[in-house]
Each structure stands twice: as structure tokens, then as C-alpha cells.
């Protein structure tokens, strides 16, 4: 049973057994002796210790795991022995250059030495192998075309991507192998008197001589399969990043747009207040929706970054739990608001008024017309459930609907009546009935002329609650009626007629209330006569002359216009 020791290596704590600790200690002391008289030795040793700590951390499955001699040997094999590099550098000048091209695995860091703002673009340039200038230009274009949405993505990368501080991290950023040789090389580059000599040394070739062994066929096959899975993982990570970033940018633009529309009162945004039964401001609902939908997109983006970036900094448990809590709170709040909104239409209430029309059918034909109003005729075309927003002659905001229809039925008591039914919905029966009673609808009888409003209005404070108005006229038998052109297509489907409505314009003819309750046409032509009339016509207008005559199967057609004369005869 080995004794365990707690050590602090590059500000990271590890549990290591006594045997492994002794070997690691001897290894580090040997490294210190090898660089004792080297320029920048303190920085070299600090970076080597940081790299060793990083390798130990990667091999640990949990915080309680004890580092054994096996892990120490694996790390020493990666870093190399100090004596492999304690050689006069001049002897390497005549050695042939290495022809091997080892695979370089890059890690994403922020390059703070080449930064303009946070070093994100410079780090991405190293990672993708392109000039940082192009990355910066892409950021500018994406920010412009996303209304500033990509500023959020940049800030997110600034927070999550670590900066390259140590020499080992700078080597990881450029994809160079991190061992004693390359760390020494990188540090020496900072000293002008040694830089040129160190650059010419092929440390990778020297390090590779220490490694022995060969790979068999199955090892190579395993590496190929692993490589393919890594490629698939990277593609999946890119997909998640694109999906998450697109969702966040779209939501950000939507939130910004809603806020602007509310501030400057763009037409159509007023309908939110008209249908909102909870009193919740639109900006708050937009913000809750942003959190409810955006936080999952954020985690998709973060997951994609984790797949692509092995050394991505964690946002921390506090941030994760806070985001999950905020998402859950937003979902619950939106559900509660949705239930409140739905219950606002749970009940339907009606109010009905029925009045006698002081009209004497013996006087003349009853003329029915529908009146509009300039206040409501030329309003914006934005509507919801048939309702539109307008302002009355007092400048007050009102809701109006110009889809009022009327029906004609026979009177049972021999007198003319008008019945007006107003409907509305609400969160209770009394609330619905109260909203229905607040609907304003008028009519006027002038002699033999009945003028119906083709619209109804209600105050904006009553909100949009499925308001509707139905008008029914009860007329005595044999009442003669003429419909004005303003009433065209306003007759309801409950009105019965003795003719086919599809080939008649009702306003062109007189109608009489029949004994069975259906309208009977007084002067309508028969369908056969209409067909014959259509087949025998002579039209003279600004377009020319058009003659079409049929007689016993023979036909004659002649058309005279700007193109000349066309004559056609036949059976």
C-alpha cells in the first residue's frame, strides 16, 4: 500500500502516490538542472510544469483519482527526457531535415498578443489557418447584416474561450507539439540574442528518436476509425453552433424589432393591447419568449463549442443553474399568461333588442340601404378577427368591424320589427354580456327608407373579444323591398328566396315577402330568358361594336374594334 501526497502543480491540486511523486520530483529537478544556465529558464520551467499539470488533468476521470506511476511515465514519454535536449545545438545544423509531417492538433485560444479587442479574431485565425484580418472583416459584415446580433456571439466567445497566456497554450494555439523542446524553443524566441539559433533546431526530430515501437495494421485501422468519428463530431459541432447562433441572432433581432415597434407605434402593433387580457407589457412577453426559446439555443451553441474546442472554459455551475432556472421561470410565466389569455374567451354573452319599425307597407316600397362612415372607411388594413383600430371624431381610439350582415324574415304579428343581437366573449358570463352591451350599432328610418350601419364600434378598453352584431328584419307578408347597391352581398344566408342567387343581382330587382317566409322576386326574368338575353346582344361602347345573335341553332357574330372587323357564322 503506497502513501499518497497532495501536490500543487501550476496552481492545480493533485493526489499522487509516493513512488510516482518521487519519480516526478526527480524528473522536474533534472529539467531545472538542464536549463540552469539558459536564458528565460524560469519561464521555460513554469511552462513545462503547466503543461505537465494539463496532461495530468486530462488523464484524471474525477477529482479524487490518485496519480500513479503509470500516469507519470505517460507524461514523461510525451514531454521527453531532459538529456535528449542537453546537446549543443550546433551539431544539428548538418543533420538532414525531417521529412515526417506529424499531425498538429490546434486548440482555440484568444491571442492577446495580436488583439484589437479581445483577441477572438486572432485566435480564430490561428485555429482555421487564415489571416486574422479576414476574420475581422467577416465579424464586421455579420454584425452589420444581423443588426448587431453577432456582437452577442463575439462577447460569448470572449467570455468562454481562454486566452493564451503560457508558452504551452501559445504552442497549442498554433498547433505545435508541446514538450520540453518546443517550450524551450518558444521561450528562447523572446530573446533576440538566441532566437535565430533556436529557430533552426529541429526539436521534433530529436524528440521522435526517443519514441520506439511500431504500429500494426489494427492500430492504424483503429486510428482511422477514430479520426472519422472525430470528423463527424466536428461536423455535428459546427451544425450545433450554426443552429444555436442563428436562433439567438433571430431572437435578438425579433426582440429588438418588437421594442422599436412599440416605441414608435408602428401600425399593427396596437392589436397586441387589443387582444391582451393579462395587462402584461409587450416588451416583457417578448423578453420572456426570448429566454424561453433563446436559452435552449444558447446551450446548443455552447455544446457545439464544447465539441469543437477541447479546452473551452466552463461557464460554471452557478451560471448553468441560473440559466436553467430562468428558462423554467419564463416557461411557467408564459404558460400562466397563456391560460389567462385563453380564459378571456371562455364564455359567450349576448344582448338583444327588438323594436317595432313605424313603417306603413301601404305607402311605398321599403328601401334598405347600408351606411358607412368616413372615420372608418379609410383606416389601415390591419385587422384581427375582423376588428380594426380607428379613432372617432373625438380623437378616441375605438375598435370597429364593417362586416355587419342582415337577414329578412316574415313577421308573425303583421308589424315590421328590427332585432339587433350583439355577441361578445369574456372570462365569465357576466363579463361577456357586459362587453356585448357596450357594442354601439345604429339604424335610422326615414319614411320608406331604412338606413342600417354597415359597421359597429366599441371602445378600445373593451378589447377584442369576438364581438359580432346580427341584424334581423321581420316584415309583414307582401311587403315589397328594394335593396340598395350599398347592401350588395350583405344579405345573410338565413334569408330564403325563390330564385337562384348565383345568377341574379338582388339590388336590380324588386322583392316581396312571401307567405312562406321567403323572398319572391317581383320583376325577375326567368333563367331561360336570361340565357337567351345573353346569347342575343348588341354592345356599342368605347371598345367598339360587339354583335352576337343566335336563332334556331344558327349563329352570327361580328366584332368591330381597332383591330378591324371580325365576322363569324355557323351552327
Coordinates of C-alpha atoms in Angstrom, one line a residue:
X1 CA 0.0 0.0 0.0
X2 CA 1.5 3.3 -1.2
X3 CA 1.3 6.6 0.7
X4 CA -0.5 9.4 -1.2
X5 CA 0.7 13.0 -1.3
X6 CA -1.1 16.2 -2.2
X7 CA 0.8 18.5 -4.5
X8 CA 0.2 21.9 -6.1
X9 CA 1.4 21.9 -9.7
X10 CA 0.9 25.1 -11.7
X11 CA -1.9 26.1 -9.2
X12 CA -3.7 22.8 -9.8
X13 CA -4.1 20.3 -6.9
X14 CA -3.4 16.6 -7.4
X15 CA -3.3 13.4 -5.3
X16 CA -0.2 11.4 -6.2
X17 CA 1.2 8.2 -4.7
X18 CA 4.6 8.3 -3.1
X19 CA 6.5 6.3 -5.7
X20 CA 5.1 8.4 -8.6
X21 CA 5.8 11.6 -6.7
X22 CA 9.5 10.6 -6.2
X23 CA 9.9 10.0 -9.9
X24 CA 8.1 13.2 -10.9
X25 CA 10.2 15.2 -8.5
X26 CA 13.5 13.7 -9.9
X27 CA 12.2 14.5 -13.4
X28 CA 11.4 18.1 -12.6
X29 CA 14.8 18.6 -10.8
X30 CA 16.6 17.2 -13.9
X31 CA 14.7 19.7 -16.1
X32 CA 15.7 22.5 -13.8
X33 CA 19.4 21.5 -13.9
X34 CA 19.3 21.2 -17.7
X35 CA 18.1 24.7 -18.1
X36 CA 20.1 26.2 -15.2
X37 CA 22.2 28.4 -17.4
X38 CA 19.6 29.1 -20.1
X39 CA 18.1 32.5 -20.9
X40 CA 14.5 32.5 -19.7
X41 CA 14.9 29.3 -17.7
X42 CA 12.3 30.3 -15.1
X43 CA 9.6 30.8 -17.8
X44 CA 10.6 27.6 -19.5
X45 CA 10.3 25.6 -16.3
X46 CA 7.0 27.3 -15.4
X47 CA 5.5 26.4 -18.8
X48 CA 6.8 22.8 -18.6
X49 CA 5.1 22.4 -15.2
X50 CA 1.9 24.0 -16.6
X51 CA 1.9 21.5 -19.5
X52 CA 2.5 18.5 -17.1
X53 CA -0.4 19.7 -14.9
X54 CA -2.6 20.0 -18.0
X55 CA -1.7 16.4 -19.1
X56 CA -2.4 15.1 -15.6
X57 CA -5.7 16.9 -15.6
X58 CA -6.7 15.4 -19.0
X59 CA -6.0 11.9 -17.7
X60 CA -8.0 12.3 -14.5
X61 CA -11.5 10.8 -14.6
X62 CA -12.5 12.6 -11.3
X63 CA -11.0 14.9 -8.7
X64 CA -10.4 12.1 -6.2
X65 CA -8.3 10.0 -8.6
X66 CA -4.7 9.3 -7.5
X67 CA -1.9 9.8 -10.0
X68 CA 0.2 6.6 -10.2
X69 CA 3.5 5.7 -11.7
X70 CA 1.7 4.8 -14.9
X71 CA 0.4 8.4 -15.5
X72 CA 3.8 9.9 -14.6
X73 CA 5.5 7.6 -17.2
X74 CA 3.0 8.5 -19.9
X75 CA 3.5 12.2 -19.3
X76 CA 7.3 11.9 -19.3
X77 CA 7.0 9.9 -22.6
X78 CA 5.1 12.8 -24.1
X79 CA 7.3 15.6 -22.7
X80 CA 10.6 13.8 -23.4
X81 CA 13.7 13.3 -21.2
X82 CA 15.9 16.4 -20.3
X83 CA 19.0 14.7 -21.6
X84 CA 17.5 14.4 -25.0
X85 CA 17.9 18.2 -25.3
X86 CA 21.1 18.8 -23.4
X87 CA 23.1 18.8 -26.6
X88 CA 25.0 21.5 -28.3
X89 CA 22.6 23.0 -30.9
X90 CA 25.3 23.5 -33.5
X91 CA 25.6 19.7 -34.1
X92 CA 22.1 19.7 -35.6
X93 CA 22.9 22.2 -38.3
X94 CA 24.3 19.5 -40.6
X95 CA 21.6 16.9 -39.9
X96 CA 19.0 16.3 -42.7
X97 CA 15.7 17.9 -42.2
X98 CA 12.9 15.7 -41.0
X99 CA 10.6 14.5 -43.8
X100 CA 7.8 13.4 -41.4
X101 CA 4.8 15.6 -41.0
X102 CA 3.2 14.9 -37.7
X103 CA -0.4 15.7 -37.2
X104 CA -0.8 19.0 -35.4
X105 CA -3.9 19.4 -33.2
X106 CA -4.8 23.0 -32.6
X107 CA -6.7 24.3 -29.7
X108 CA -8.7 27.5 -29.7
X109 CA -7.4 30.3 -27.6
X110 CA -7.7 34.1 -27.7
X111 CA -4.4 35.6 -29.0
X112 CA -4.0 38.5 -26.6
X113 CA -0.6 39.5 -28.2
X114 CA -2.3 40.3 -31.5
X115 CA -5.6 41.5 -30.2
X116 CA -7.6 44.6 -31.2
X117 CA -10.4 44.0 -28.7
X118 CA -10.4 40.6 -27.0
X119 CA -8.1 38.5 -29.3
X120 CA -11.0 36.4 -30.5
X121 CA -10.4 37.0 -34.2
X122 CA -6.6 36.4 -33.9
X123 CA -7.3 33.1 -32.1
X124 CA -9.8 32.0 -34.8
X125 CA -7.2 32.9 -37.4
X126 CA -4.7 30.6 -35.8
X127 CA -7.3 27.8 -35.4
X128 CA -8.5 27.9 -39.0
X129 CA -5.2 28.8 -40.5
X130 CA -6.2 32.1 -42.2
X131 CA -5.2 35.7 -41.6
X132 CA -7.0 37.4 -38.7
X133 CA -7.8 40.3 -41.0
X134 CA -10.3 38.2 -42.9
X135 CA -11.9 37.0 -39.6
X136 CA -12.3 40.7 -38.5
X137 CA -13.9 41.6 -41.9
X138 CA -16.3 38.7 -41.5
X139 CA -17.3 39.8 -38.0
X140 CA -18.0 43.4 -39.3
X141 CA -20.2 42.1 -42.1
X142 CA -22.1 39.7 -39.9
X143 CA -22.6 42.4 -37.3
X144 CA -24.0 44.8 -39.9
X145 CA -26.4 42.3 -41.5
X146 CA -27.6 41.0 -38.2
X147 CA -28.5 44.4 -36.7
X148 CA -25.7 43.9 -34.1
X149 CA -26.7 40.3 -33.2
X150 CA -23.2 38.9 -33.8
X151 CA -21.8 41.3 -31.1
X152 CA -23.5 38.9 -28.7
X153 CA -21.8 35.9 -30.3
X154 CA -18.4 37.7 -30.1
X155 CA -18.9 38.6 -26.5
X156 CA -19.8 35.0 -25.8
X157 CA -16.6 33.7 -27.4
X158 CA -14.7 36.4 -25.5
X159 CA -16.1 35.0 -22.2
X160 CA -15.8 31.3 -23.0
X161 CA -12.6 31.0 -25.0
X162 CA -9.5 31.2 -22.7
X163 CA -6.6 33.4 -23.5
X164 CA -3.2 32.0 -24.4
X165 CA -1.0 33.1 -21.5
X166 CA 1.6 30.3 -21.0
X167 CA 4.0 29.2 -23.6
X168 CA 2.3 25.8 -23.8
X169 CA -1.0 27.4 -24.6
X170 CA 0.6 29.5 -27.3
X171 CA 2.0 26.4 -28.8
X172 CA -1.4 24.7 -28.6
X173 CA -2.9 27.7 -30.3
X174 CA -0.6 27.3 -33.4
X175 CA -0.8 23.5 -33.4
X176 CA 2.8 22.9 -32.4
X177 CA 3.7 19.9 -30.3
X178 CA 4.0 20.8 -26.6
X179 CA 7.1 19.2 -25.0
X180 CA 10.3 20.3 -23.4
X181 CA 11.9 21.1 -26.8
X182 CA 9.2 23.3 -28.2
X183 CA 8.6 25.1 -24.9
X184 CA 12.3 25.9 -24.7
X185 CA 12.2 27.0 -28.3
X186 CA 9.2 29.2 -27.8
X187 CA 10.7 30.9 -24.8
X188 CA 14.0 31.5 -26.4
X189 CA 12.3 33.2 -29.3
X190 CA 11.7 36.1 -26.9
X191 CA 15.4 36.7 -26.5
X192 CA 17.0 38.4 -29.5
X193 CA 20.5 37.0 -29.0
X194 CA 19.3 33.4 -29.0
X195 CA 16.2 33.4 -31.2
X196 CA 17.8 32.8 -34.6
X197 CA 19.8 29.8 -33.3
X198 CA 16.8 28.2 -31.7
X199 CA 14.6 28.6 -34.7
X200 CA 16.9 26.4 -36.8
X201 CA 16.9 23.4 -34.5
X202 CA 14.5 20.6 -35.4
X203 CA 13.4 19.6 -31.9
X204 CA 10.6 17.4 -33.2
X205 CA 13.1 15.2 -35.0
X206 CA 15.2 14.8 -31.8
X207 CA 12.1 14.1 -29.7
X208 CA 10.9 11.5 -32.1
X209 CA 14.1 9.5 -31.8
X210 CA 13.3 8.8 -28.2
X211 CA 10.0 7.2 -29.1
X212 CA 10.2 3.5 -30.1
X213 CA 7.8 0.9 -31.3
X214 CA 5.7 0.4 -34.4
X215 CA 2.0 0.3 -35.1
X216 CA 0.4 -2.8 -36.5
X217 CA -2.4 -2.9 -39.0
X218 CA -5.1 -2.9 -36.4
X219 CA -3.7 0.0 -34.6
X220 CA -3.7 2.0 -37.8
X221 CA -7.3 0.9 -38.6
X222 CA -8.3 2.0 -35.1
X223 CA -6.8 5.4 -35.6
X224 CA -8.5 5.8 -39.0
X225 CA -11.9 4.9 -37.5
X226 CA -11.3 7.2 -34.5
X227 CA -10.3 10.0 -36.9
X228 CA -13.5 9.6 -38.9
X229 CA -15.6 9.7 -35.8
X230 CA -13.8 12.9 -34.8
X231 CA -14.6 14.4 -38.2
X232 CA -18.2 13.5 -37.8
X233 CA -18.2 15.0 -34.3
X234 CA -16.7 18.2 -35.6
X235 CA -19.3 18.5 -38.4
X236 CA -22.0 17.9 -35.8
X237 CA -20.4 20.6 -33.6
X238 CA -20.4 23.1 -36.4
X239 CA -24.1 22.3 -37.1
X240 CA -25.0 22.9 -33.5
X241 CA -23.1 26.2 -33.5
X242 CA -24.8 27.4 -36.7
X243 CA -28.2 26.3 -35.3
X244 CA -27.7 27.9 -31.9
X245 CA -26.2 31.1 -33.3
X246 CA -28.9 31.5 -35.9
X247 CA -31.6 31.0 -33.3
X248 CA -30.0 33.5 -30.9
X249 CA -29.5 36.2 -33.6
X250 CA -33.0 35.7 -35.0
X251 CA -34.5 36.1 -31.5
X252 CA -32.3 39.1 -30.8
X253 CA -33.5 40.8 -34.0
X254 CA -37.1 39.9 -33.1
X255 CA -36.8 41.3 -29.6
X256 CA -35.1 44.5 -30.9
X257 CA -37.8 44.8 -33.6
X258 CA -40.7 44.5 -31.2
X259 CA -39.2 47.0 -28.9
X260 CA -38.7 49.5 -31.7
X261 CA -42.3 49.0 -33.0
X262 CA -43.7 49.6 -29.5
X263 CA -41.7 52.8 -29.0
X264 CA -42.6 54.4 -32.4
X265 CA -46.1 52.8 -32.5
X266 CA -45.9 51.1 -35.9
X267 CA -49.5 50.3 -37.3
X268 CA -50.5 46.8 -36.3
X269 CA -48.6 46.7 -33.0
X270 CA -51.7 48.3 -31.3
X271 CA -53.5 45.0 -31.8
X272 CA -51.4 43.5 -29.0
X273 CA -53.1 45.8 -26.5
X274 CA -56.5 45.0 -28.0
X275 CA -56.2 41.2 -27.6
X276 CA -54.1 41.2 -24.5
X277 CA -56.3 40.2 -21.5
X278 CA -53.4 40.0 -18.9
X279 CA -52.2 43.5 -19.0
X280 CA -48.6 42.3 -19.5
X281 CA -46.4 44.7 -21.5
X282 CA -45.4 43.5 -24.9
X283 CA -41.7 44.0 -24.1
X284 CA -42.0 41.7 -21.1
X285 CA -43.7 39.0 -23.1
X286 CA -41.0 39.4 -25.8
X287 CA -38.3 39.1 -23.1
X288 CA -39.9 36.0 -21.6
X289 CA -40.2 34.4 -25.0
X290 CA -36.5 35.3 -25.7
X291 CA -35.4 33.5 -22.5
X292 CA -37.8 30.5 -23.1
X293 CA -36.6 29.9 -26.6
X294 CA -33.1 31.5 -26.6
X295 CA -31.7 29.7 -23.6
X296 CA -32.0 26.2 -25.3
X297 CA -30.4 27.8 -28.4
X298 CA -27.6 29.1 -26.2
X299 CA -26.9 25.6 -24.8
X300 CA -26.9 24.2 -28.3
X301 CA -24.3 26.8 -29.2
X302 CA -22.3 26.0 -26.1
X303 CA -22.5 22.3 -26.8
X304 CA -21.2 22.8 -30.3
X305 CA -18.3 24.9 -29.0
X306 CA -17.5 22.1 -26.5
X307 CA -17.4 19.6 -29.3
X308 CA -15.0 21.7 -31.4
X309 CA -12.9 23.2 -28.6
X310 CA -11.4 20.7 -26.1
X311 CA -10.1 23.4 -23.8
X312 CA -13.3 25.5 -23.7
X313 CA -13.8 27.2 -20.4
X314 CA -16.8 26.1 -18.4
X315 CA -19.4 28.7 -17.8
X316 CA -19.7 27.4 -14.2
X317 CA -22.4 25.5 -12.3
X318 CA -23.8 28.8 -11.0
X319 CA -24.3 30.2 -14.5
X320 CA -25.8 26.9 -15.7
X321 CA -28.3 26.5 -12.9
X322 CA -29.2 30.2 -13.2
X323 CA -29.9 29.9 -16.9
X324 CA -32.0 26.7 -16.3
X325 CA -33.9 28.4 -13.5
X326 CA -34.5 31.5 -15.7
X327 CA -35.7 29.3 -18.5
X328 CA -38.1 27.4 -16.2
X329 CA -39.4 30.6 -14.7
X330 CA -40.0 32.0 -18.2
X331 CA -41.8 28.9 -19.4
X332 CA -44.1 28.8 -16.3
X333 CA -44.9 32.5 -16.6
X334 CA -45.7 32.2 -20.3
X335 CA -48.0 29.2 -19.5
X336 CA -49.8 31.2 -16.8
X337 CA -50.2 34.1 -19.2
X338 CA -51.5 31.8 -21.9
X339 CA -54.1 30.2 -19.6
X340 CA -55.3 33.7 -18.6
X341 CA -55.5 34.7 -22.2
X342 CA -57.5 31.6 -23.1
X343 CA -59.9 32.0 -20.2
X344 CA -60.7 35.5 -21.5
X345 CA -62.7 33.8 -24.3
X346 CA -64.2 31.0 -22.2
X347 CA -67.8 32.4 -22.1
X348 CA -70.1 34.0 -24.7
X349 CA -72.7 36.5 -23.8
X350 CA -75.4 38.3 -25.8
X351 CA -77.7 41.2 -25.6
X352 CA -80.8 41.5 -27.8
X353 CA -83.1 44.4 -28.6
X354 CA -86.2 44.1 -30.7
X355 CA -88.1 47.3 -31.8
X356 CA -91.2 48.0 -34.0
X357 CA -90.4 49.8 -37.2
X358 CA -93.1 52.5 -37.7
X359 CA -93.4 51.7 -41.3
X360 CA -96.7 51.5 -43.3
X361 CA -96.4 48.9 -46.1
X362 CA -99.2 50.6 -48.0
X363 CA -97.1 53.7 -48.5
X364 CA -94.4 52.6 -50.8
X365 CA -91.6 50.0 -51.3
X366 CA -89.3 49.6 -48.4
X367 CA -85.8 50.6 -49.5
X368 CA -82.9 49.1 -47.5
X369 CA -79.5 50.8 -47.6
X370 CA -76.4 50.5 -45.5
X371 CA -74.4 53.5 -44.4
X372 CA -70.7 53.7 -43.9
X373 CA -68.6 56.5 -42.3
X374 CA -65.5 58.4 -43.4
X375 CA -64.0 57.8 -40.0
X376 CA -63.9 54.0 -40.5
X377 CA -63.9 53.8 -44.3
X378 CA -60.2 54.6 -44.9
X379 CA -58.4 53.0 -42.0
X380 CA -55.4 50.8 -42.0
X381 CA -55.9 47.3 -43.4
X382 CA -54.5 45.6 -40.3
X383 CA -57.3 43.6 -38.6
X384 CA -57.7 40.8 -36.1
X385 CA -60.8 38.7 -36.0
X386 CA -62.4 41.3 -38.3
X387 CA -61.7 44.1 -35.9
X388 CA -59.7 47.2 -36.8
X389 CA -58.4 50.1 -34.8
X390 CA -59.6 53.6 -35.6
X391 CA -60.2 57.0 -34.0
X392 CA -63.6 58.6 -33.7
X393 CA -64.5 62.3 -34.2
X394 CA -63.3 63.0 -30.6
X395 CA -59.9 61.5 -31.2
X396 CA -60.6 58.5 -29.0
X397 CA -59.2 55.1 -30.0
X398 CA -62.0 52.6 -30.9
X399 CA -62.5 49.2 -32.4
X400 CA -64.7 48.8 -35.4
X401 CA -66.0 46.0 -37.7
X402 CA -67.6 46.7 -41.1
X403 CA -68.8 43.1 -41.8
X404 CA -72.3 43.5 -40.5
X405 CA -75.0 41.4 -42.3
X406 CA -78.7 41.3 -42.1
X407 CA -81.5 38.8 -42.7
X408 CA -85.1 39.1 -43.8
X409 CA -87.9 37.0 -42.3
X410 CA -91.7 37.1 -42.2
X411 CA -93.4 38.9 -39.3
X412 CA -95.8 36.8 -37.2
X413 CA -97.9 39.7 -35.9
X414 CA -98.3 41.8 -39.1
X415 CA -95.9 44.5 -38.0
X416 CA -92.4 45.4 -39.1
X417 CA -89.7 44.7 -36.5
X418 CA -85.9 45.0 -36.3
X419 CA -83.9 42.8 -33.9
X420 CA -80.3 43.6 -33.1
X421 CA -78.3 40.9 -31.4
X422 CA -74.8 41.7 -30.0
X423 CA -72.3 39.0 -29.1
X424 CA -69.0 39.0 -27.2
X425 CA -66.8 36.7 -25.2
X426 CA -65.3 37.1 -21.7
X427 CA -63.8 35.3 -18.7
X428 CA -67.2 34.9 -17.2
X429 CA -70.8 35.1 -18.5
X430 CA -71.4 38.4 -16.9
X431 CA -68.2 39.8 -18.3
X432 CA -69.1 38.6 -21.8
X433 CA -72.6 40.1 -21.5
X434 CA -71.2 43.4 -20.3
X435 CA -68.8 43.6 -23.2
X436 CA -71.7 42.8 -25.6
X437 CA -73.8 45.6 -24.2
X438 CA -71.0 48.1 -24.9
X439 CA -71.2 47.5 -28.6
X440 CA -72.6 50.5 -30.5
X441 CA -74.8 49.9 -33.5
X442 CA -77.4 52.2 -35.0
X443 CA -80.1 52.4 -37.7
X444 CA -82.4 55.1 -38.9
X445 CA -85.9 55.0 -40.6
X446 CA -86.7 57.9 -42.9
X447 CA -90.1 57.5 -44.5
X448 CA -89.8 54.3 -46.5
X449 CA -86.0 54.2 -46.3
X450 CA -84.3 52.0 -43.7
X451 CA -80.7 53.0 -43.2
X452 CA -78.6 50.4 -41.4
X453 CA -75.0 51.0 -40.3
X454 CA -72.7 48.6 -42.1
X455 CA -70.3 48.7 -39.1
X456 CA -70.3 48.5 -35.3
X457 CA -67.9 50.1 -32.9
X458 CA -66.8 49.5 -29.3
X459 CA -64.3 51.3 -27.0
X460 CA -60.7 50.2 -27.2
X461 CA -60.8 49.4 -23.5
X462 CA -63.3 46.6 -24.2
X463 CA -60.5 44.7 -26.1
X464 CA -61.1 42.3 -29.0
X465 CA -63.4 39.6 -27.6
X466 CA -65.1 38.0 -30.7
X467 CA -67.6 40.9 -30.9
X468 CA -70.3 40.5 -33.5
X469 CA -73.6 42.1 -34.5
X470 CA -76.5 40.3 -36.2
X471 CA -79.5 42.3 -37.6
X472 CA -82.8 40.6 -38.4
X473 CA -85.7 42.4 -40.1
X474 CA -89.2 40.9 -39.6
X475 CA -91.5 42.1 -42.4
X476 CA -95.2 41.5 -42.9
X477 CA -96.4 39.4 -45.8
X478 CA -96.5 41.1 -49.2
X479 CA -94.0 43.8 -48.1
X480 CA -92.2 45.0 -51.2
X481 CA -88.5 45.5 -50.8
X482 CA -85.7 47.1 -52.8
X483 CA -82.1 46.6 -51.8
X484 CA -79.6 49.5 -52.4
X485 CA -76.3 48.8 -54.0
X486 CA -74.6 49.6 -50.7
X487 CA -76.3 46.4 -49.3
X488 CA -74.9 44.2 -52.0
X489 CA -73.6 40.9 -50.6
X490 CA -74.7 42.0 -47.1
X491 CA -77.8 39.7 -47.0
X492 CA -77.3 36.8 -44.7
X493 CA -77.5 33.2 -45.6
X494 CA -80.6 32.7 -43.4
X495 CA -82.7 34.7 -45.8
X496 CA -84.7 32.5 -48.2
X497 CA -85.5 33.4 -51.8
X498 CA -87.4 31.7 -54.6
X499 CA -84.6 32.3 -57.1
X500 CA -81.1 31.0 -57.6
X501 CA -78.8 33.7 -56.1
X502 CA -75.8 32.8 -58.3
X503 CA -77.2 34.4 -61.4
X504 CA -79.1 37.4 -60.0
X505 CA -78.0 40.7 -58.6
X506 CA -80.7 41.3 -56.0
X507 CA -80.3 45.1 -56.0
X508 CA -81.5 45.2 -59.6
X509 CA -85.0 43.8 -58.8
X510 CA -88.0 44.2 -56.5
X511 CA -88.7 41.6 -53.9
X512 CA -91.8 40.7 -51.9
X513 CA -92.1 38.9 -48.6
X514 CA -93.9 35.6 -49.4
X515 CA -96.4 33.8 -47.2
X516 CA -93.9 31.0 -46.5
X517 CA -91.3 33.5 -45.3
X518 CA -89.1 33.5 -48.4
X519 CA -88.5 36.5 -50.7
X520 CA -90.3 36.3 -54.1
X521 CA -88.9 38.3 -57.0
X522 CA -91.5 40.7 -58.5
X523 CA -89.8 41.5 -61.8
X524 CA -87.0 39.0 -62.2
X525 CA -86.6 37.3 -65.6
X526 CA -86.7 33.6 -65.9
X527 CA -83.4 31.7 -66.2
X528 CA -84.3 30.8 -69.8
X529 CA -84.9 34.4 -70.7
X530 CA -81.6 35.4 -69.1
X531 CA -79.7 32.8 -71.2
X532 CA -81.5 34.0 -74.4
X533 CA -80.7 37.6 -73.5
X534 CA -77.0 36.7 -73.0
X535 CA -76.9 34.9 -76.4
X536 CA -78.5 37.8 -78.3
X537 CA -76.7 41.1 -77.6
X538 CA -75.6 44.2 -79.4
X539 CA -73.0 46.2 -77.4
X540 CA -71.7 49.6 -78.5
X541 CA -69.1 51.2 -76.3
X542 CA -65.6 52.8 -76.5
X543 CA -64.1 49.4 -77.2
X544 CA -66.1 49.1 -80.4
X545 CA -69.2 47.2 -81.6
X546 CA -70.0 43.6 -80.5
X547 CA -72.9 41.7 -82.1
X548 CA -73.9 38.2 -81.0
X549 CA -77.1 36.6 -82.3
X550 CA -78.4 33.0 -82.2
X551 CA -81.5 31.8 -83.9
X552 CA -82.6 28.1 -84.2
X553 CA -79.0 26.8 -83.8
X554 CA -77.6 29.3 -86.3
X555 CA -75.3 32.0 -85.0
X556 CA -73.9 35.3 -86.3
X557 CA -71.0 37.1 -84.5
X558 CA -69.4 40.4 -85.6
X559 CA -66.9 42.5 -83.7
X560 CA -65.6 45.9 -84.9
X561 CA -62.7 47.4 -83.0
X562 CA -59.3 49.0 -83.5
X563 CA -58.0 45.7 -84.9
X564 CA -60.6 45.7 -87.8
X565 CA -63.7 43.7 -88.5
X566 CA -64.2 40.1 -87.5
X567 CA -67.3 38.1 -88.7
X568 CA -68.1 34.5 -87.8
X569 CA -71.2 32.5 -88.8
X570 CA -72.1 28.9 -88.4
X571 CA -74.2 26.3 -86.5

